[in-house]
PDB file of C-alpha atoms in Angstrom:
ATOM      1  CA  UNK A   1       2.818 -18.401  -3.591  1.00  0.00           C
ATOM      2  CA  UNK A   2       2.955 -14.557  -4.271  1.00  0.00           C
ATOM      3  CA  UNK A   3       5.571 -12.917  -2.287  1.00  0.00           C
ATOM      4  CA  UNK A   4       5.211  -8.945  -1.434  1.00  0.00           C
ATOM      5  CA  UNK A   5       8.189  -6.897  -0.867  1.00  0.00           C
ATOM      6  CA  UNK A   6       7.836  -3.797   0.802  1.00  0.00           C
ATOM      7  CA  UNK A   7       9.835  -0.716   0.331  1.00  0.00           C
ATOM      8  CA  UNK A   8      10.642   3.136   1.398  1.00  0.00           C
ATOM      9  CA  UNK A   9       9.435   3.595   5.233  1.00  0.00           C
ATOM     10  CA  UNK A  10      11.715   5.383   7.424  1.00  0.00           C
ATOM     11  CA  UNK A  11      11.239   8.570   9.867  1.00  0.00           C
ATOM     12  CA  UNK A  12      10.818  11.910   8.563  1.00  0.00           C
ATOM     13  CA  UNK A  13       9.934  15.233   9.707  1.00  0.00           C
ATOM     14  CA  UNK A  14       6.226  16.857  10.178  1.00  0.00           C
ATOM     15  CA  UNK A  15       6.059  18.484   6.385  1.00  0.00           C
ATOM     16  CA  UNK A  16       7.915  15.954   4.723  1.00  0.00           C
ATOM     17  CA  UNK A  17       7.421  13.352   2.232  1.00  0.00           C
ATOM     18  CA  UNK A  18       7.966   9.545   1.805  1.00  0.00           C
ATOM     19  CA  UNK A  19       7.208   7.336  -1.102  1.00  0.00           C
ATOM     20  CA  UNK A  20       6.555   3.698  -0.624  1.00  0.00           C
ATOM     21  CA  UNK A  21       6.259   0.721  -2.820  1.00  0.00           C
ATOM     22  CA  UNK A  22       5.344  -2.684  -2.708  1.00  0.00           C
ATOM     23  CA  UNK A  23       6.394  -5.468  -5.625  1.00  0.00           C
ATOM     24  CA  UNK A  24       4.706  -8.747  -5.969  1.00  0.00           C
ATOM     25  CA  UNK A  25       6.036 -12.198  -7.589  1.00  0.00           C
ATOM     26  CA  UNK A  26       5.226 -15.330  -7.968  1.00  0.00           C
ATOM     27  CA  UNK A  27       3.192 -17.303 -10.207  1.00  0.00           C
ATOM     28  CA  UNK A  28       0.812 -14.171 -11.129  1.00  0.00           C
ATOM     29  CA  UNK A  29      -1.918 -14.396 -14.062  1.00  0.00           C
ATOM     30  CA  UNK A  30      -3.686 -11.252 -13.059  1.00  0.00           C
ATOM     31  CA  UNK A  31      -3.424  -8.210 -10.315  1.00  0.00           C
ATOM     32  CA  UNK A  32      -7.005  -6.565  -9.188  1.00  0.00           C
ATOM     33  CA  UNK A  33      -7.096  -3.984  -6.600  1.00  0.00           C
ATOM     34  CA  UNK A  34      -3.765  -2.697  -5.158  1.00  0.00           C
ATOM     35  CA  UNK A  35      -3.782  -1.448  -1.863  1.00  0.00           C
ATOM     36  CA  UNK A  36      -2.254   0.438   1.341  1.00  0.00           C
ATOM     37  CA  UNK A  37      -3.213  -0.043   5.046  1.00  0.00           C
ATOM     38  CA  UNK A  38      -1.710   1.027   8.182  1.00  0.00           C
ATOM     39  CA  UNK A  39      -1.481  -0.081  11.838  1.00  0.00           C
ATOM     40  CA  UNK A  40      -1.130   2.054  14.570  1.00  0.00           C
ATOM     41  CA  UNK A  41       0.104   1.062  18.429  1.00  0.00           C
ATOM     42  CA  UNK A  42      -3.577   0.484  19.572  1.00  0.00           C
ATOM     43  CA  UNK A  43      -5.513   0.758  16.597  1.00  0.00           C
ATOM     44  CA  UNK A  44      -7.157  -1.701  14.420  1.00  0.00           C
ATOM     45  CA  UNK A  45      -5.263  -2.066  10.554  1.00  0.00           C
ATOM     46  CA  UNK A  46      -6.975   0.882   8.558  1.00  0.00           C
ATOM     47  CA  UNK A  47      -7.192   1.405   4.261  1.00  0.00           C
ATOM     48  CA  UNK A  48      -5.000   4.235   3.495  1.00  0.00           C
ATOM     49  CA  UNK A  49      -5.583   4.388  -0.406  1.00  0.00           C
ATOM     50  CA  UNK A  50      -6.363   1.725  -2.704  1.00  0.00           C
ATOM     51  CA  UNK A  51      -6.127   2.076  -7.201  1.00  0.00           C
ATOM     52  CA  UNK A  52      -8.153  -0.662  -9.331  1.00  0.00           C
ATOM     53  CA  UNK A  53      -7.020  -1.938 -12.481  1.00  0.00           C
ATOM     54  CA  UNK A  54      -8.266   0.876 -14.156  1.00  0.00           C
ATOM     55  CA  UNK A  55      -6.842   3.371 -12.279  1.00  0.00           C
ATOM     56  CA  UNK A  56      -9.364   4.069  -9.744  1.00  0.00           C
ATOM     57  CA  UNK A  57      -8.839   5.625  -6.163  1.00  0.00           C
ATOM     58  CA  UNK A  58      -9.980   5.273  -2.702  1.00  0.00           C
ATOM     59  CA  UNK A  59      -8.563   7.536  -0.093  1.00  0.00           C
ATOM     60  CA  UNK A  60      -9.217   7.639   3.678  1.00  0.00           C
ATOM     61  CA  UNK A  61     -10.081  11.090   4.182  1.00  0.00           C
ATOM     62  CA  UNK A  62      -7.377  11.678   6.489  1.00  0.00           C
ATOM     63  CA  UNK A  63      -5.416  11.326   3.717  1.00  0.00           C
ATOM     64  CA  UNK A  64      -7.196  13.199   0.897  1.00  0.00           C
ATOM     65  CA  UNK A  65      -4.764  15.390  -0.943  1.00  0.00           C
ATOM     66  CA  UNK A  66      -1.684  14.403   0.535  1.00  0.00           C
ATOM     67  CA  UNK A  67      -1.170  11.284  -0.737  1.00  0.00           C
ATOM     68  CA  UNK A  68      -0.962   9.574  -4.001  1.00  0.00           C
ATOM     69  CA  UNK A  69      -1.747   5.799  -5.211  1.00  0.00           C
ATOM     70  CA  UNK A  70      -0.351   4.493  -8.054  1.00  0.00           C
ATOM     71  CA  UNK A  71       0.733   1.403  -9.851  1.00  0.00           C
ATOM     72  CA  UNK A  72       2.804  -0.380 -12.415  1.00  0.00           C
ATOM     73  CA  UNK A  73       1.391  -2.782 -13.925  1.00  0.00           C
ATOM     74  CA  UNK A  74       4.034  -4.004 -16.028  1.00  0.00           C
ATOM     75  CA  UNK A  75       6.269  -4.121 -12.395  1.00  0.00           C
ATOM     76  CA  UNK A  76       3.209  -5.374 -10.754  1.00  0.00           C
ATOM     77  CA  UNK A  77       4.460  -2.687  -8.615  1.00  0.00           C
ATOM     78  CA  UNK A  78       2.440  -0.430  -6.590  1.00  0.00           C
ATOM     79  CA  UNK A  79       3.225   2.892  -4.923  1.00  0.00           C
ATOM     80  CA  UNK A  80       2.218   5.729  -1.718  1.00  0.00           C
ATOM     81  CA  UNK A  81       3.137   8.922  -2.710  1.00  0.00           C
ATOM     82  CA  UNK A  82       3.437  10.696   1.008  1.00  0.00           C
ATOM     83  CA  UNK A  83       3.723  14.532   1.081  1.00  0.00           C
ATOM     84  CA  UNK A  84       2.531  16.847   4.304  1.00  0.00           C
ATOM     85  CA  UNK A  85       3.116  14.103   6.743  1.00  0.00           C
ATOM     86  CA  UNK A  86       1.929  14.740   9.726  1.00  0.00           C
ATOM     87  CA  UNK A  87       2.781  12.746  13.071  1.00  0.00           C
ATOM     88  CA  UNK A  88      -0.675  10.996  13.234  1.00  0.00           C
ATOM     89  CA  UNK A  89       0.501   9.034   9.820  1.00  0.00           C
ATOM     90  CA  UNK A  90       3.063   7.651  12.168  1.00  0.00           C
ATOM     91  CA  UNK A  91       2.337   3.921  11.866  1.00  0.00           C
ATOM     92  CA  UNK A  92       3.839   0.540  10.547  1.00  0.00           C
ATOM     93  CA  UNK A  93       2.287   0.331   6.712  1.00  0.00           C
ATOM     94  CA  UNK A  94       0.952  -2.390   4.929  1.00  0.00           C
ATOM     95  CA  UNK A  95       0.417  -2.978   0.916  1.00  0.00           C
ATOM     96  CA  UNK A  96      -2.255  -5.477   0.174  1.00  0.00           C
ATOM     97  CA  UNK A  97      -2.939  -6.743  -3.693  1.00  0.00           C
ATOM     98  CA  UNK A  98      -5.734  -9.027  -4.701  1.00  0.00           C
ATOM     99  CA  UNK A  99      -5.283 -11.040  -8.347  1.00  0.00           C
ATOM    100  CA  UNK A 100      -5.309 -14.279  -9.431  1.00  0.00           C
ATOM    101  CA  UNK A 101      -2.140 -16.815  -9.951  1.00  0.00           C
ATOM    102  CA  UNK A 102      -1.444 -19.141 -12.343  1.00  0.00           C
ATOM    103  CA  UNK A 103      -3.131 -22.625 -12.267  1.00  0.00           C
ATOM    104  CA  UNK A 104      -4.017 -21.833  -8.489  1.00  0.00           C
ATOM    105  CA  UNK A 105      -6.968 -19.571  -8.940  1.00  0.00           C
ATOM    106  CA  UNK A 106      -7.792 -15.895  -6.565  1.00  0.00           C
ATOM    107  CA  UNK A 107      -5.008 -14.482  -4.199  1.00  0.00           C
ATOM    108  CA  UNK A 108      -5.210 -11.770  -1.451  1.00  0.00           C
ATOM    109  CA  UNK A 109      -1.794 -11.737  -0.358  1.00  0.00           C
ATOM    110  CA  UNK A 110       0.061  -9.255   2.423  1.00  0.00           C
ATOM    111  CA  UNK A 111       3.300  -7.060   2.571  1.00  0.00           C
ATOM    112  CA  UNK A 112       5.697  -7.368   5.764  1.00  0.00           C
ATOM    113  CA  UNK A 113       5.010  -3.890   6.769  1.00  0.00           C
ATOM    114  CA  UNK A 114       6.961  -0.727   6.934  1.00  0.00           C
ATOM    115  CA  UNK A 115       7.337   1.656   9.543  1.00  0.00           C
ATOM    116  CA  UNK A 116       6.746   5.234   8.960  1.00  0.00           C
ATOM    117  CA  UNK A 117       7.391   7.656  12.073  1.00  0.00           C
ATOM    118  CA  UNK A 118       6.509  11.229  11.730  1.00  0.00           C
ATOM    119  CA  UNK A 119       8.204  13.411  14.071  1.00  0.00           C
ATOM    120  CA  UNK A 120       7.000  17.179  15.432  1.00  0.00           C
TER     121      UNK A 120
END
């Protein structure tokens, strides 16, 4: 079973920053696409930013130019960059990595989720 571990939420002010990272294990062969989501009270889950093994992004354009996807490969680590929060990113976050494990075939596997509360 891959395990995600979810790391760097907490409550900040409007114009600050927050990074966030999310580490897999387990019995990994491979990591595909790496991903963010969030949840907001009321709102359906939503794709925040999301980096390919090559290195390509996705943003939501809410996001666009405030925050930064990355990854580690070797950590099979990946990261949210969050600068210019605003208080509509206030929400709890989840990473989300697809891949393939060892002897068991594809995975799509979830983080716990991380709250992130943007004050005014």
């Amino acid at each position: 079973q891959v395990q995600l571990v979810e790391s760097g939420g907490g409550s900040v002010q409007a114009g600050g920053s927050l990074r966030l990272a999310c580490a897999a294990s387990g019995s990994i062969f491979k990591i595909n696409t790496m991903g963010w989501y969030r949840q907001a009270p009321g709102q359906q889950r939503e794709l925040v930013a999301a980096i390919t093994p090559g290195d390509s992004t996705n943003y939501a354009d809410s996001v666009k130019g405030r925050f930064t996807v990355s990854r580690d490969n070797a950590k099979n680590t990946v990261y949210l960059q969050m600068n210019s929060l605003k208080p509509e990113d206030t929400a709890v976050y989840y990473c989300n990595i697809d891949g393939w494990r060892i002897g068991y075939g594809r995975f799509n596997s979830w983080g716990q989720g991380t709250q992130v509360t943007v004050s005014s």
